[in-house]
């Protein structure tokens, strides 16, 4: 690393740290505002099928879906019976065999 850029890099890292701290604070505040949190772990659970179970609650739900070799997680909010999927991430390889691939 070129010493001429050390101060500039340090300043950039400090700005990144401040932004991360602000983001953390904002996310924490949003999560604390929600009245309840639910964690569902079922083999074939998905946000749509969980709606009937969660529609009477207010809060946030993390819904995990697992198959033979992948997993997926959804973050959803529930307010006044309205179920909104905010973000979905997944298809994480768990190391199992895929069903659609011949042995």
Coordinates of N, CA and C in Angstrom, one line a residue:
X1 N 0.8 -1.2 0.0 CA 0.0 0.0 0.0 C 0.9 1.2 0.0
X2 N 0.5 2.2 -0.9 CA 1.3 3.4 -1.0 C 1.0 4.3 0.2
X3 N 2.0 4.7 0.9 CA 1.8 5.6 2.1 C 1.1 6.9 1.8
X4 N 1.2 7.3 0.6 CA 0.6 8.6 0.2 C -0.9 8.6 0.4
X5 N -1.5 7.4 0.2 CA -3.0 7.2 0.3 C -3.5 6.7 1.6
X6 N -2.6 6.5 2.6 CA -3.0 6.0 3.9 C -4.1 6.9 4.5
X7 N -3.9 8.2 4.6 CA -4.9 9.1 5.2 C -6.2 9.1 4.5
X8 N -6.1 9.0 3.2 CA -7.4 9.0 2.4 C -8.1 7.7 2.6
X9 N -7.4 6.6 2.6 CA -8.1 5.3 2.9 C -8.6 5.2 4.3
X10 N -7.9 5.8 5.3 CA -8.4 5.8 6.7 C -9.7 6.6 6.7
X11 N -9.7 7.8 6.1 CA -10.9 8.6 6.1 C -12.1 7.9 5.4
X12 N -11.8 7.2 4.4 CA -12.9 6.4 3.7 C -13.4 5.3 4.6
X13 N -12.5 4.6 5.3 CA -12.9 3.5 6.2 C -13.7 4.1 7.4
X14 N -13.4 5.3 7.9 CA -14.1 5.9 9.0 C -15.5 6.2 8.5
X15 N -15.7 6.7 7.3 CA -17.0 7.0 6.7 C -17.8 5.8 6.6
X16 N -17.2 4.7 6.1 CA -17.9 3.4 6.0 C -18.4 2.9 7.3
X17 N -17.5 3.1 8.3 CA -17.9 2.6 9.7 C -19.1 3.4 10.2
X18 N -19.1 4.7 10.0 CA -20.2 5.6 10.4 C -21.5 5.1 9.7
X19 N -21.4 4.9 8.4 CA -22.6 4.4 7.7 C -23.1 3.1 8.2
X20 N -22.2 2.2 8.5 CA -22.6 0.9 9.0 C -23.3 1.0 10.4
X21 N -22.7 1.9 11.2 CA -23.3 2.1 12.6 C -24.7 2.7 12.4
X22 N -24.9 3.7 11.5 CA -26.2 4.3 11.3 C -27.2 3.3 10.8
X23 N -26.7 2.4 9.8 CA -27.6 1.4 9.3 C -28.0 0.4 10.4
X24 N -27.0 0.0 11.2 CA -27.3 -0.9 12.3 C -28.4 -0.3 13.2
X25 N -28.2 0.9 13.6 CA -29.1 1.6 14.5 C -30.5 1.7 13.9
X26 N -30.6 2.0 12.6 CA -31.9 2.1 11.9 C -32.6 0.8 11.9
X27 N -31.8 -0.2 11.5 CA -32.4 -1.6 11.4 C -32.9 -2.1 12.8
X28 N -32.1 -1.8 13.8 CA -32.4 -2.2 15.2 C -33.7 -1.5 15.6
X29 N -33.8 -0.2 15.3 CA -35.0 0.6 15.6 C -36.2 0.0 15.0
X30 N -36.1 -0.3 13.7 CA -37.3 -0.8 12.9 C -37.7 -2.2 13.5
X31 N -36.7 -3.0 13.8 CA -37.1 -4.3 14.4 C -37.7 -4.2 15.8
X32 N -37.3 -3.3 16.6 CA -37.8 -3.1 17.9 C -39.2 -2.5 17.9
X33 N -39.5 -1.7 16.8 CA -40.8 -1.2 16.6 C -41.9 -2.2 16.4
X34 N -41.5 -3.3 15.8 CA -42.5 -4.4 15.6 C -42.8 -5.1 16.9
X35 N -44.1 -5.4 17.1 CA -44.5 -5.9 18.4 C -44.1 -7.4 18.6
X36 N -44.1 -8.2 17.6 CA -43.8 -9.6 17.8 C -42.8 -10.1 16.7
X37 N -42.2 -11.1 17.0 CA -41.4 -11.8 15.9 C -41.7 -13.3 16.0
X38 N -41.7 -13.9 14.9 CA -42.0 -15.3 14.8 C -40.8 -15.9 14.0
X39 N -40.5 -17.1 14.3 CA -39.5 -17.9 13.6 C -40.2 -19.2 13.2
X40 N -40.3 -19.5 12.0 CA -40.9 -20.7 11.5 C -39.8 -21.6 10.8
X41 N -39.7 -22.8 11.2 CA -38.8 -23.7 10.5 C -39.6 -24.9 10.1
X42 N -39.9 -25.1 8.9 CA -40.6 -26.2 8.4 C -40.0 -26.6 7.1
X43 N -40.1 -27.9 6.7 CA -39.4 -28.4 5.5 C -39.9 -27.7 4.3
X44 N -41.2 -27.5 4.1 CA -41.6 -26.9 2.9 C -42.4 -25.6 3.1
X45 N -42.1 -24.9 4.2 CA -42.8 -23.6 4.5 C -42.4 -22.5 3.5
X46 N -43.4 -21.7 3.2 CA -43.1 -20.5 2.3 C -44.0 -19.4 2.8
X47 N -43.7 -18.2 2.4 CA -44.4 -17.1 2.9 C -45.9 -17.2 2.7
X48 N -46.3 -17.6 1.5 CA -47.7 -17.7 1.2 C -48.5 -18.6 2.0
X49 N -47.9 -19.8 2.3 CA -48.6 -20.8 3.1 C -48.6 -20.4 4.6
X50 N -47.7 -19.6 5.0 CA -47.6 -19.2 6.4 C -48.6 -18.1 6.7
X51 N -49.1 -17.5 5.7 CA -50.0 -16.3 5.8 C -51.2 -16.6 6.7
X52 N -51.8 -17.8 6.6 CA -53.0 -18.2 7.4 C -52.6 -18.2 8.9
X53 N -51.5 -18.7 9.2 CA -51.0 -18.9 10.6 C -50.6 -17.5 11.2
X54 N -50.1 -16.6 10.4 CA -49.5 -15.4 10.9 C -50.4 -14.2 10.7
X55 N -51.5 -14.3 10.0 CA -52.3 -13.1 9.6 C -52.9 -12.4 10.8
X56 N -53.1 -13.0 11.9 CA -53.7 -12.4 13.1 C -52.7 -11.7 14.0
X57 N -51.4 -11.9 13.7 CA -50.4 -11.3 14.5 C -49.9 -10.0 13.9
X58 N -49.1 -9.3 14.7 CA -48.5 -8.1 14.2 C -47.0 -8.2 14.4
X59 N -46.2 -8.0 13.4 CA -44.8 -8.1 13.7 C -44.0 -8.5 12.4
X60 N -43.0 -9.4 12.7 CA -42.1 -9.8 11.6 C -41.9 -11.3 11.6
X61 N -41.8 -11.8 10.5 CA -41.6 -13.3 10.4 C -40.4 -13.6 9.5
X62 N -39.5 -14.5 10.1 CA -38.5 -15.1 9.3 C -38.9 -16.5 8.9
X63 N -39.1 -16.8 7.6 CA -39.6 -18.1 7.2 C -38.5 -18.8 6.5
X64 N -38.1 -20.0 6.9 CA -37.1 -20.8 6.4 C -37.7 -21.9 5.6
X65 N -37.2 -22.1 4.3 CA -37.6 -23.3 3.5 C -36.3 -24.1 3.3
X66 N -36.5 -25.4 3.4 CA -35.4 -26.4 3.2 C -35.8 -27.4 2.2
X67 N -35.0 -27.8 1.3 CA -35.2 -28.9 0.4 C -34.0 -29.8 0.6
X68 N -33.8 -30.8 -0.3 CA -32.7 -31.7 -0.2 C -31.4 -31.1 -0.2
X69 N -31.2 -30.1 -1.1 CA -29.8 -29.5 -1.2 C -29.8 -28.0 -1.1
X70 N -30.9 -27.3 -0.9 CA -30.9 -25.9 -0.9 C -31.7 -25.4 0.3
X71 N -31.5 -24.1 0.7 CA -32.3 -23.5 1.7 C -32.7 -22.1 1.2
X72 N -33.7 -21.5 1.8 CA -34.1 -20.2 1.4 C -34.7 -19.5 2.7
X73 N -34.6 -18.2 2.8 CA -35.2 -17.5 3.9 C -35.9 -16.3 3.4
X74 N -37.1 -16.0 4.0 CA -37.9 -14.8 3.6 C -38.1 -14.0 4.9
X75 N -38.0 -12.7 4.7 CA -38.3 -11.7 5.8 C -39.6 -11.1 5.4
X76 N -40.7 -11.2 6.2 CA -42.0 -10.7 5.9 C -42.5 -9.9 7.1
X77 N -43.4 -8.9 6.8 CA -44.0 -8.2 7.9 C -45.5 -8.5 7.9
X78 N -46.1 -8.4 9.1 CA -47.5 -8.7 9.2 C -48.1 -7.5 10.0
X79 N -49.0 -6.8 9.4 CA -49.6 -5.6 10.1 C -51.1 -5.6 9.6
X80 N -52.0 -5.6 10.6 CA -53.4 -5.5 10.4 C -53.9 -6.6 9.4
X81 N -53.3 -7.8 9.5 CA -53.7 -8.9 8.7 C -53.1 -8.9 7.3
X82 N -52.3 -7.9 7.0 CA -51.6 -7.8 5.7 C -50.2 -8.4 5.8
X83 N -49.9 -9.3 5.0 CA -48.7 -10.1 5.0 C -47.8 -9.6 3.8
X84 N -46.7 -9.0 4.0 CA -45.9 -8.5 3.0 C -44.5 -9.1 3.0
X85 N -44.1 -9.7 1.9 CA -42.7 -10.2 1.8 C -41.8 -9.1 1.5
X86 N -40.8 -8.9 2.3 CA -39.9 -7.8 2.1 C -38.6 -8.2 1.3
X87 N -38.1 -9.4 1.7 CA -36.9 -9.8 1.0 C -36.8 -11.3 1.0
X88 N -36.3 -11.9 0.0 CA -36.1 -13.3 -0.1 C -34.6 -13.6 -0.5
X89 N -34.0 -14.5 0.2 CA -32.6 -14.9 -0.2 C -32.5 -16.4 -0.1
X90 N -31.7 -16.9 -0.9 CA -31.5 -18.4 -0.8 C -30.9 -19.1 -1.9
X91 N -31.3 -20.3 -2.1 CA -30.7 -21.3 -3.0 C -29.3 -21.5 -2.5
X92 N -29.1 -21.6 -1.2 CA -27.8 -21.9 -0.7 C -27.6 -23.4 -0.7
X93 N -26.5 -23.8 -1.3 CA -26.2 -25.2 -1.5 C -25.8 -25.8 -0.1
X94 N -26.6 -26.8 0.3 CA -26.4 -27.5 1.6 C -25.5 -28.7 1.5
X95 N -25.1 -29.1 0.2 CA -24.3 -30.2 0.0 C -25.0 -31.5 -0.3
X96 N -26.3 -31.5 -0.4 CA -27.1 -32.7 -0.7 C -27.1 -33.0 -2.2
X97 N -27.8 -34.0 -2.5 CA -27.9 -34.4 -4.0 C -29.2 -33.8 -4.5
X98 N -29.1 -33.3 -5.7 CA -30.3 -32.7 -6.4 C -31.2 -33.8 -6.9
X99 N -32.5 -33.7 -6.8 CA -33.4 -34.7 -7.2 C -33.5 -34.8 -8.7
X100 N -33.3 -33.7 -9.4 CA -33.4 -33.7 -10.9 C -32.1 -34.2 -11.6
X101 N -31.1 -34.6 -10.9 CA -29.9 -35.1 -11.5 C -29.8 -36.6 -11.3
X102 N -29.5 -37.3 -12.4 CA -29.4 -38.8 -12.3 C -28.2 -39.2 -11.4
X103 N -28.4 -40.3 -10.7 CA -27.4 -40.7 -9.8 C -26.1 -41.2 -10.5

